Coordinates of C-alpha atoms in Angstrom, one line a residue:
M141 CA 21.5 -21.0 -27.8
A142 CA 24.5 -20.2 -25.6
D143 CA 25.4 -17.3 -27.9
T144 CA 21.9 -15.9 -27.7
H145 CA 22.0 -16.1 -23.9
D146 CA 25.4 -14.3 -23.8
K147 CA 24.1 -11.6 -26.0
K148 CA 21.1 -11.2 -23.8
E149 CA 23.3 -10.8 -20.7
A150 CA 25.5 -8.3 -22.5
S151 CA 22.5 -6.2 -23.5
L152 CA 21.7 -5.6 -19.9
T153 CA 24.9 -3.5 -19.5
Q154 CA 25.6 -2.3 -23.0
V155 CA 22.2 -0.7 -24.0
P156 CA 22.2 2.9 -22.8
S157 CA 19.5 3.9 -20.4
V158 CA 17.4 7.0 -20.5
V159 CA 19.6 8.5 -17.9
E160 CA 22.7 7.9 -20.0
E161 CA 21.3 9.0 -23.3
R162 CA 19.4 12.1 -22.3
G163 CA 21.1 13.1 -19.1
T164 CA 17.9 12.7 -17.0
P165 CA 18.5 14.6 -13.8
K166 CA 18.4 12.9 -10.5
I167 CA 15.9 13.9 -7.8
K168 CA 17.6 15.9 -5.0
K169 CA 18.3 14.4 -1.7
R170 CA 16.0 16.3 0.7
F171 CA 14.7 13.9 3.2
N172 CA 15.9 11.9 6.2
F173 CA 15.1 8.9 8.4
W174 CA 12.1 10.6 10.0
T175 CA 10.7 11.4 6.6
A176 CA 11.0 7.7 5.7
F177 CA 9.5 6.6 9.0
G178 CA 6.7 9.1 8.7
I179 CA 5.8 8.0 5.2
A180 CA 5.9 4.4 6.3
V181 CA 3.6 5.0 9.2
C182 CA 1.3 7.3 7.3
T183 CA 0.8 4.9 4.4
S184 CA 0.3 1.9 6.6
G185 CA -2.5 3.5 8.6
S186 CA -2.1 1.2 11.7
W187 CA -5.1 1.8 14.0
E188 CA -6.4 4.6 11.7
G189 CA -6.6 2.2 8.8
W190 CA -8.1 -0.5 11.0
I191 CA -11.1 1.6 12.0
A192 CA -11.5 2.8 8.4
S193 CA -12.0 -0.8 7.2
L194 CA -13.8 -2.1 10.3
A195 CA -17.1 -3.0 8.6
Q196 CA -15.7 -6.0 6.7
G197 CA -13.9 -7.3 9.7
I198 CA -17.2 -7.2 11.8
S199 CA -19.2 -8.8 9.0
G200 CA -16.7 -11.6 8.3
G201 CA -15.6 -12.9 11.7
G202 CA -16.7 -10.6 14.5
A203 CA -14.4 -10.3 17.4
V204 CA -12.5 -13.5 16.6
G205 CA -11.7 -12.3 13.2
L206 CA -10.6 -8.9 14.4
V207 CA -8.4 -10.1 17.3
W208 CA -6.8 -13.3 16.0
G209 CA -6.9 -12.1 12.4
W210 CA -4.7 -9.2 13.6
V211 CA -2.2 -11.6 15.2
L212 CA -2.0 -13.7 12.0
V213 CA -1.6 -10.7 9.7
S214 CA 0.9 -9.0 12.0
V215 CA 3.2 -12.0 11.9
G216 CA 2.9 -12.3 8.1
I217 CA 3.4 -8.5 7.6
V218 CA 6.5 -8.3 9.8
C219 CA 8.1 -11.2 7.9
M220 CA 7.2 -9.5 4.6
S221 CA 8.5 -6.2 5.8
C222 CA 11.8 -7.8 6.8
S223 CA 12.0 -9.5 3.3
L224 CA 11.4 -6.2 1.4
S225 CA 13.8 -4.4 3.7
E226 CA 16.6 -6.8 2.7
F227 CA 15.9 -5.9 -0.9
V228 CA 15.9 -2.2 -0.4
S229 CA 19.1 -2.4 1.6
M230 CA 20.8 -4.0 -1.5
W231 CA 19.0 -1.9 -4.1
P232 CA 17.6 1.5 -2.9
S233 CA 15.7 2.9 -5.8
A234 CA 12.6 4.9 -6.7
G235 CA 11.6 1.9 -8.8
G236 CA 11.2 -0.4 -5.7
Q237 CA 9.8 -3.8 -6.4
Y238 CA 10.6 -4.1 -10.1
V239 CA 14.2 -3.1 -9.5
W240 CA 14.5 -5.9 -6.9
A241 CA 12.8 -8.4 -9.1
A242 CA 15.2 -7.6 -12.0
N243 CA 18.3 -7.9 -9.8
L244 CA 17.1 -11.2 -8.2
S245 CA 16.0 -13.0 -11.4
S246 CA 17.9 -14.8 -14.1
P247 CA 19.0 -12.4 -16.8
R248 CA 17.0 -14.5 -19.3
Y249 CA 13.8 -13.5 -17.6
T250 CA 14.7 -10.1 -16.1
R251 CA 12.7 -8.0 -18.6
M252 CA 9.4 -9.9 -18.3
L253 CA 9.4 -10.4 -14.5
S254 CA 10.5 -6.9 -13.7
W255 CA 8.0 -5.5 -16.2
Y256 CA 4.9 -7.1 -14.6
T257 CA 6.2 -6.4 -11.1
A258 CA 6.5 -2.7 -12.1
W259 CA 3.0 -2.5 -13.2
F260 CA 1.4 -4.3 -10.3
G261 CA 3.5 -2.2 -7.9
L262 CA 2.4 1.0 -9.7
A263 CA -1.2 -0.1 -9.6
G264 CA -1.0 -0.7 -5.9
M265 CA 0.4 2.8 -5.1
W266 CA -1.9 4.5 -7.5
L267 CA -5.0 2.6 -6.3
G268 CA -3.8 3.2 -2.8
A269 CA -4.0 6.9 -3.2
V270 CA -7.4 6.5 -5.0
S271 CA -8.8 4.4 -2.0
C272 CA -7.5 7.1 0.4
G273 CA -9.6 9.6 -1.5
M274 CA -12.7 7.4 -1.3
G275 CA -12.1 6.8 2.4
V276 CA -11.8 10.5 3.1
A277 CA -15.0 11.2 1.1
V278 CA -17.3 8.6 2.8
Q279 CA -15.9 9.5 6.2
V280 CA -16.6 13.2 5.7
Q281 CA -20.1 12.3 4.6
S282 CA -20.7 10.2 7.6
Y283 CA -19.6 13.1 9.9
V284 CA -22.0 15.5 8.2
A285 CA -24.8 12.9 8.5
T286 CA -23.9 12.4 12.2
A287 CA -24.0 16.2 12.9
R288 CA -27.1 17.1 11.0
D289 CA -29.9 15.9 8.8
Y290 CA -28.1 15.0 5.6
D291 CA -28.7 12.4 3.0
P292 CA -25.3 11.3 1.6
K293 CA -25.2 11.3 -2.2
T294 CA -22.6 9.3 -4.2
W295 CA -21.9 12.3 -6.4
H296 CA -21.0 14.3 -3.3
A297 CA -18.4 11.7 -2.5
F298 CA -17.1 11.9 -6.1
L299 CA -16.5 15.7 -5.7
I300 CA -14.7 15.2 -2.4
C301 CA -12.5 12.7 -4.1
I302 CA -11.6 15.1 -6.8
V303 CA -10.8 17.9 -4.3
A304 CA -8.5 15.5 -2.4
M305 CA -6.7 14.5 -5.6
I306 CA -6.1 18.1 -6.6
C307 CA -4.6 18.8 -3.2
W308 CA -2.2 15.8 -3.6
I309 CA -1.1 17.0 -7.0
L310 CA -0.5 20.6 -5.9
V311 CA 1.7 19.6 -2.9
N312 CA 3.6 16.9 -4.8
I313 CA 4.5 19.4 -7.6
F314 CA 4.8 22.8 -5.9
S315 CA 5.6 22.0 -2.3
V316 CA 7.2 18.6 -2.1
R317 CA 9.5 19.6 0.8
S318 CA 6.4 20.0 2.9
L319 CA 5.9 16.3 2.8
H320 CA 8.5 16.0 5.5
W321 CA 6.7 18.2 7.9
L322 CA 3.3 16.7 7.0
N323 CA 4.6 13.3 7.9
Q324 CA 6.0 14.6 11.2
A325 CA 2.6 16.0 12.0
V326 CA 1.1 12.6 11.2
L327 CA 3.5 10.9 13.7
I328 CA 2.3 13.3 16.4
V329 CA -1.4 12.7 15.6
H330 CA -0.8 9.0 15.3
V331 CA 0.5 8.6 18.8
A332 CA -1.6 11.3 20.5
G333 CA -4.8 10.1 18.8
Y334 CA -4.1 6.5 19.8
F335 CA -4.2 7.4 23.6
I336 CA -7.1 9.8 23.2
V337 CA -9.3 7.3 21.5
I338 CA -8.4 4.5 24.0
G339 CA -9.0 6.8 27.0
V340 CA -12.3 8.2 25.8
M341 CA -13.7 4.9 24.8
L342 CA -12.8 3.2 28.1
K343 CA -14.2 6.2 30.1
Y344 CA -17.5 6.7 28.4
T345 CA -18.6 3.2 27.4
E346 CA -20.9 2.1 30.2
N347 CA -21.9 -1.4 28.9
K348 CA -18.7 -3.2 28.0
H349 CA -18.4 -6.7 26.6
D350 CA -16.6 -9.3 28.7
A351 CA -13.3 -11.0 27.8
K352 CA -15.1 -14.1 26.5
Y353 CA -16.8 -12.0 23.9
V354 CA -13.6 -10.2 22.8
F355 CA -11.5 -13.3 22.4
T356 CA -14.0 -16.0 21.4
H357 CA -17.1 -14.5 19.9
F358 CA -17.4 -15.4 16.2
E359 CA -20.1 -14.1 13.9
K360 CA -20.5 -13.9 10.2
Q361 CA -22.9 -11.7 8.2
T362 CA -21.3 -12.3 4.8
G363 CA -23.6 -15.1 3.7
W364 CA -20.6 -17.5 3.2
D365 CA -21.4 -21.1 4.4
S366 CA -17.7 -21.7 5.3
D367 CA -16.6 -20.1 8.5
F368 CA -13.0 -20.3 7.3
V369 CA -13.8 -18.4 4.1
S370 CA -15.8 -15.8 6.0
W371 CA -13.0 -15.4 8.5
S372 CA -10.3 -15.1 5.8
V373 CA -12.3 -12.4 4.0
S374 CA -12.5 -10.5 7.3
L375 CA -8.7 -10.2 7.3
L376 CA -9.1 -7.2 5.0
S377 CA -9.4 -5.0 8.1
A378 CA -6.1 -6.1 9.5
L379 CA -4.3 -6.1 6.1
Y380 CA -5.6 -2.6 5.3
A381 CA -4.2 -1.4 8.6
F382 CA -0.7 -2.2 7.2
F383 CA -1.6 -1.2 3.7
S384 CA 1.6 -0.2 1.8
L385 CA 4.9 -1.6 3.1
D386 CA 7.0 -0.2 0.2
S387 CA 6.0 3.5 0.0
A388 CA 9.1 4.7 1.8
S389 CA 11.4 2.7 -0.5
H390 CA 10.2 4.9 -3.5
F391 CA 11.7 7.9 -1.8
S392 CA 15.1 6.2 -1.4
E393 CA 16.9 8.3 -4.0
E394 CA 16.0 11.4 -2.0
I395 CA 17.3 10.1 1.3
E396 CA 21.0 10.0 2.4
N397 CA 22.3 6.5 3.4
A398 CA 19.0 5.0 2.1
N399 CA 20.3 1.5 2.2
R400 CA 20.5 1.8 6.0
L401 CA 17.7 4.2 6.9
V402 CA 14.9 3.1 4.7
P403 CA 15.0 -0.6 5.8
R404 CA 15.1 0.6 9.4
A405 CA 12.1 2.8 8.9
M406 CA 10.1 0.0 7.2
V407 CA 10.8 -2.7 9.8
L408 CA 10.2 -0.3 12.7
Q409 CA 6.8 0.7 11.2
A410 CA 5.7 -2.9 10.8
V411 CA 6.7 -4.0 14.3
S412 CA 5.4 -0.8 16.1
S413 CA 2.1 -1.0 14.2
A414 CA 1.7 -4.7 15.1
L415 CA 2.3 -4.1 18.8
M416 CA 0.4 -0.8 19.2
T417 CA -2.7 -1.7 17.3
F418 CA -3.3 -5.0 19.1
P419 CA -4.3 -3.5 22.5
F420 CA -6.3 -0.8 20.5
I421 CA -8.4 -3.5 18.9
I422 CA -9.1 -5.2 22.2
V423 CA -10.3 -1.9 23.7
I424 CA -12.6 -1.2 20.8
L425 CA -14.1 -4.7 21.0
F426 CA -14.8 -4.3 24.7
C427 CA -16.7 -1.1 23.8
I428 CA -18.2 -2.0 20.4
G429 CA -21.7 -2.7 21.6
D430 CA -24.3 -4.4 19.3
T431 CA -22.4 -5.0 16.0
S432 CA -25.6 -5.6 14.0
A433 CA -27.0 -2.2 15.1
V434 CA -23.7 -0.6 14.2
L435 CA -23.7 -2.0 10.6
T436 CA -27.4 -1.3 10.0
S437 CA -27.2 2.3 11.1
R438 CA -27.2 5.2 8.6
I439 CA -23.4 5.4 8.6
G440 CA -22.7 1.8 9.6
L441 CA -21.0 0.9 6.3
M442 CA -19.5 4.4 5.7
S443 CA -17.8 4.8 9.1
P444 CA -18.7 2.2 11.6
F445 CA -16.3 3.5 14.2
T446 CA -18.1 6.9 14.2
Q447 CA -21.3 5.1 15.1
I448 CA -19.5 3.0 17.7
A449 CA -18.1 6.2 19.3
V450 CA -21.5 8.0 19.2
N451 CA -23.1 5.0 20.9
S452 CA -20.4 5.0 23.6
T453 CA -20.0 8.8 24.3
G454 CA -23.4 10.1 23.3
S455 CA -21.6 13.1 21.8
P456 CA -21.6 13.5 18.0
G457 CA -18.9 16.2 18.2
L458 CA -16.5 14.1 20.2
S459 CA -17.1 11.1 18.0
I460 CA -16.4 13.1 14.9
F461 CA -13.2 14.4 16.4
M462 CA -11.9 11.0 17.2
A463 CA -12.9 9.5 13.8
G464 CA -11.5 12.6 12.1
L465 CA -8.0 11.7 13.3
S466 CA -8.2 8.7 11.0
T467 CA -9.5 10.9 8.2
F468 CA -6.5 13.2 8.6
V469 CA -4.1 10.3 8.3
A470 CA -5.9 8.9 5.3
M471 CA -5.7 12.3 3.5
S472 CA -2.0 12.6 4.4
A473 CA -1.4 9.0 3.1
G474 CA -2.8 10.2 -0.2
F475 CA 0.0 12.8 -0.5
D476 CA 2.6 10.1 0.1
L477 CA 1.1 7.4 -2.1
W478 CA 0.5 9.8 -5.0
G479 CA 4.1 11.0 -4.7
A480 CA 5.4 7.4 -4.5
A481 CA 3.4 6.4 -7.6
A482 CA 4.8 9.4 -9.5
R483 CA 8.3 8.4 -8.6
S484 CA 7.7 4.9 -9.8
I485 CA 6.4 6.3 -13.1
W486 CA 9.5 8.5 -13.3
S487 CA 11.8 5.5 -12.6
M488 CA 10.1 3.4 -15.2
A489 CA 10.4 6.1 -17.8
R490 CA 14.1 6.5 -16.8
D491 CA 14.5 2.8 -17.5
N492 CA 12.8 2.9 -20.9
A493 CA 9.6 1.2 -19.6
L494 CA 7.6 4.3 -20.4
P495 CA 8.2 7.1 -22.9
P496 CA 11.1 9.3 -21.8
I497 CA 8.9 12.4 -21.4
F498 CA 7.7 11.0 -18.1
A499 CA 11.4 10.9 -16.8
Q500 CA 11.7 14.7 -17.1
I501 CA 12.3 16.6 -13.8
H502 CA 11.0 20.1 -13.6
P503 CA 14.0 22.5 -13.4
K504 CA 12.4 24.7 -10.7
F505 CA 10.4 22.3 -8.6
G506 CA 12.7 19.3 -8.9
V507 CA 9.9 16.8 -9.4
P508 CA 8.5 14.7 -12.3
V509 CA 5.5 16.9 -13.1
L510 CA 4.0 14.8 -15.9
A511 CA 4.4 11.6 -13.8
N512 CA 2.1 13.3 -11.3
L513 CA -0.5 14.4 -13.9
V514 CA -0.8 11.2 -16.0
M515 CA -2.6 9.5 -13.1
V516 CA -5.5 12.0 -13.1
P517 CA -7.7 10.5 -15.9
P518 CA -7.7 6.9 -14.7
S519 CA -8.3 8.1 -11.1
I520 CA -11.4 10.0 -12.2
G521 CA -12.6 6.8 -13.9
I522 CA -12.2 4.8 -10.7
Y523 CA -14.0 7.5 -8.7
L524 CA -16.9 7.4 -11.1
I525 CA -17.5 3.7 -10.2
Y526 CA -18.6 4.8 -6.7
I527 CA -21.5 6.8 -8.1
W528 CA -23.2 3.6 -9.3
N529 CA -21.9 1.1 -6.7
T530 CA -21.8 2.2 -3.0
T531 CA -19.8 -0.9 -2.0
A532 CA -17.1 -0.1 -4.5
F533 CA -14.9 1.4 -1.7
Y534 CA -14.4 -2.0 -0.1
G535 CA -14.0 -3.7 -3.5
I536 CA -11.3 -1.2 -4.5
M537 CA -9.6 -1.6 -1.1
A538 CA -9.3 -5.3 -1.8
G539 CA -7.9 -4.5 -5.3
V540 CA -5.3 -2.3 -3.8
L541 CA -4.2 -4.9 -1.3
V542 CA -4.0 -7.6 -3.9
A543 CA -1.9 -5.4 -6.2
F544 CA 0.5 -4.6 -3.4
Q545 CA 0.8 -8.2 -2.4
L546 CA 1.4 -9.4 -5.9
S547 CA 4.2 -6.8 -6.3
Y548 CA 5.7 -8.1 -3.0
V549 CA 5.3 -11.8 -3.7
L550 CA 7.0 -11.7 -7.1
P551 CA 10.5 -10.6 -5.9
I552 CA 10.2 -12.7 -2.7
G553 CA 9.2 -15.7 -4.8
I554 CA 12.1 -15.2 -7.2
N555 CA 14.5 -15.0 -4.2
I556 CA 13.1 -18.2 -2.7
F557 CA 13.0 -20.4 -5.8
Y558 CA 15.9 -19.0 -7.8
T559 CA 18.3 -16.6 -6.2
S560 CA 18.8 -18.4 -3.0
W561 CA 20.0 -21.5 -4.9
R562 CA 21.5 -20.1 -8.1
K563 CA 22.9 -16.6 -7.6
P564 CA 25.1 -15.5 -4.6
L565 CA 24.2 -12.0 -3.5
V566 CA 26.2 -9.4 -1.5
K567 CA 23.6 -8.4 1.2
G568 CA 23.2 -4.8 2.3
P569 CA 23.6 -3.4 5.8
F570 CA 20.2 -4.8 6.7
N571 CA 20.0 -8.6 6.5
M572 CA 18.6 -11.4 8.5
G573 CA 21.5 -13.8 8.2
K574 CA 20.7 -17.5 8.6
F575 CA 17.0 -16.7 9.2
S576 CA 16.6 -15.0 5.9
W577 CA 15.3 -17.9 3.8
I578 CA 12.7 -19.0 6.3
V579 CA 11.4 -15.4 6.8
H580 CA 11.1 -15.0 3.0
L581 CA 9.2 -18.3 2.8
M582 CA 6.8 -17.3 5.5
A583 CA 6.3 -14.0 3.8
F584 CA 5.7 -15.7 0.5
I585 CA 3.1 -18.1 1.9
F586 CA 1.3 -15.3 3.7
G587 CA 1.3 -13.1 0.5
C588 CA -0.2 -15.9 -1.6
Y589 CA -2.9 -16.5 1.1
M590 CA -3.8 -12.8 1.1
I591 CA -4.0 -12.6 -2.7
L592 CA -6.4 -15.5 -2.8
F593 CA -8.9 -14.4 -0.2
M594 CA -8.7 -10.6 -0.8
S595 CA -10.0 -11.5 -4.3
F596 CA -13.1 -13.2 -2.8
P597 CA -16.4 -11.3 -2.7
V598 CA -17.2 -10.0 0.7
Y599 CA -20.8 -11.1 0.5
Y600 CA -22.4 -14.2 -0.9
P601 CA -24.4 -14.6 -3.1
V602 CA -22.6 -12.2 -5.3
T603 CA -24.5 -9.4 -7.1
A604 CA -23.5 -6.5 -9.2
A605 CA -23.9 -4.3 -6.2
N606 CA -21.6 -6.1 -3.8
M607 CA -19.0 -7.7 -6.1
N608 CA -15.3 -7.5 -5.2
Y609 CA -13.4 -5.4 -7.8
A610 CA -10.0 -6.9 -7.0
S611 CA -10.0 -9.4 -9.8
P612 CA -11.4 -7.1 -12.5
I613 CA -9.0 -4.4 -11.5
L614 CA -6.0 -6.6 -11.4
G615 CA -7.1 -8.3 -14.7
A616 CA -7.3 -4.9 -16.3
V617 CA -3.8 -4.0 -15.0
F618 CA -2.5 -7.3 -16.4
I619 CA -4.1 -6.7 -19.8
F620 CA -2.9 -3.1 -19.9
A621 CA 0.6 -4.1 -19.0
S622 CA 0.6 -6.8 -21.7
L623 CA -0.6 -4.3 -24.3
M624 CA 2.1 -1.8 -23.2
W625 CA 4.7 -4.6 -23.5
F626 CA 3.5 -5.5 -27.0
F627 CA 3.4 -2.0 -28.3
Y628 CA 6.2 -0.3 -26.3
G629 CA 8.1 -2.4 -23.7
S630 CA 9.3 -5.2 -26.0
K631 CA 11.0 -2.6 -28.2
H632 CA 12.5 -0.3 -25.6
Y633 CA 12.7 -2.0 -22.1
E634 CA 15.8 -4.0 -21.2
G635 CA 15.4 -3.8 -17.4
P636 CA 16.6 -1.2 -14.8
L637 CA 19.9 -0.8 -16.8
E638 CA 21.8 1.5 -14.5
L639 CA 21.4 -1.0 -11.6
L640 CA 22.3 -4.3 -13.4
T641 CA 25.5 -6.0 -14.3
S642 CA 25.8 -8.9 -16.7
D643 CA 25.1 -11.4 -13.9
G644 CA 22.2 -9.5 -12.4
V645 CA 24.0 -8.3 -9.3
R646 CA 24.1 -4.6 -8.5
P647 CA 27.6 -3.2 -8.6
E648 CA 29.1 -1.2 -5.7
V649 CA 28.0 2.4 -5.9
D650 CA 28.4 5.5 -3.8
L651 CA 24.8 6.1 -2.5
K652 CA 25.6 9.7 -1.8
D653 CA 26.3 10.6 -5.4

């Protein structure tokens, strides 16, 4: 048995990777800290993501769910962001979570743990882009319905999703450098829009709620008997506002000094979003009006904030402009998430987890073209769901969040229950010192809690029309990953070979090479 284990450890360093065998070119270093921070902000959403997912928060817990739910989620997310930042500081890679899981785990289980982490992480990024397209589509429809007599059709939303996806592909293949400037524009819109929305809502809302309503009013319109379950389900609004914590890490190989700059961007994004969005939520709740009237309006489930803004300002044009800021950020996040997912596919192919054809970098454009295109067919399939199920947007949102949380909890859990006790690690420039273990533990508990309740149906009793797609989607990902392992991975994948030594610790490398 010992000989077998020794052979297994040796295989991690002796089996050549795709990079070594075929000379797979590296992606050029073309981005900097502000690119990373812009990507982190854009793909988290912050206040823009919060207003896009407001309906579930209102239904599940009302003001109490939205205010205090934000506090709970903020604490959990900051801990989780710090945990992931420690990992990326040690192992900056386009592969992200699965590379971290491989380096943290026992060599005996490296292949399997990193394999499933890779697929759940990829599912989160890909479904994240898909949900951005659906968010853009339903919001655009709500704007047209607000401005004129228009009956939103689900197939209209499908076509808008397709147009958004085509835009993401074109930019990520033919104009990838423009992502830097796009994300700088997002930072400007993010900050300017924040103050515009707060100022307009406070100025134009005549009948404001009192502080007692904002901080103590609880309501549930989900049908769940348990207040705790309803409140927990309502946390989707807060969690969706943080969305993807890892997106910037997948651009690490394109950023100089990534082990310092990317963790800094990730933590700064989490902390700034937590602090900025809290007063924003309080302002909106003072101005929210009758929540039942908001949700039962024509656009209440499509874009509740637009209806709230119309009720406050009386101006459809001004309301569409303010809500449109969120739509711009959602569309921009799609560019980043699509690109991050493509880089993850490229990294997996480079490590023999996928056929080597997906590891090819276009000689002119310097991007993995096929990795961008392979996501098109399944994306169209997900978009088709919305034609038959108008609540699919929120169900898919939940599926995205569960996929992300699973891919975060796996490496964090490995670190807590194995690495911290069995394997000494040389920490990177970003580390939490003596607070590291407790922060990882808090992040792990929070992630497990989110995985559980984001899988719950929003409404009870459950019907085909209001079901939560998180469990079916994640189940499909698990089955697909298992089939891929059986037919391909078990024969070719040995872990992220260029990053592992025989004891699972990454060797010292020059990050500028």
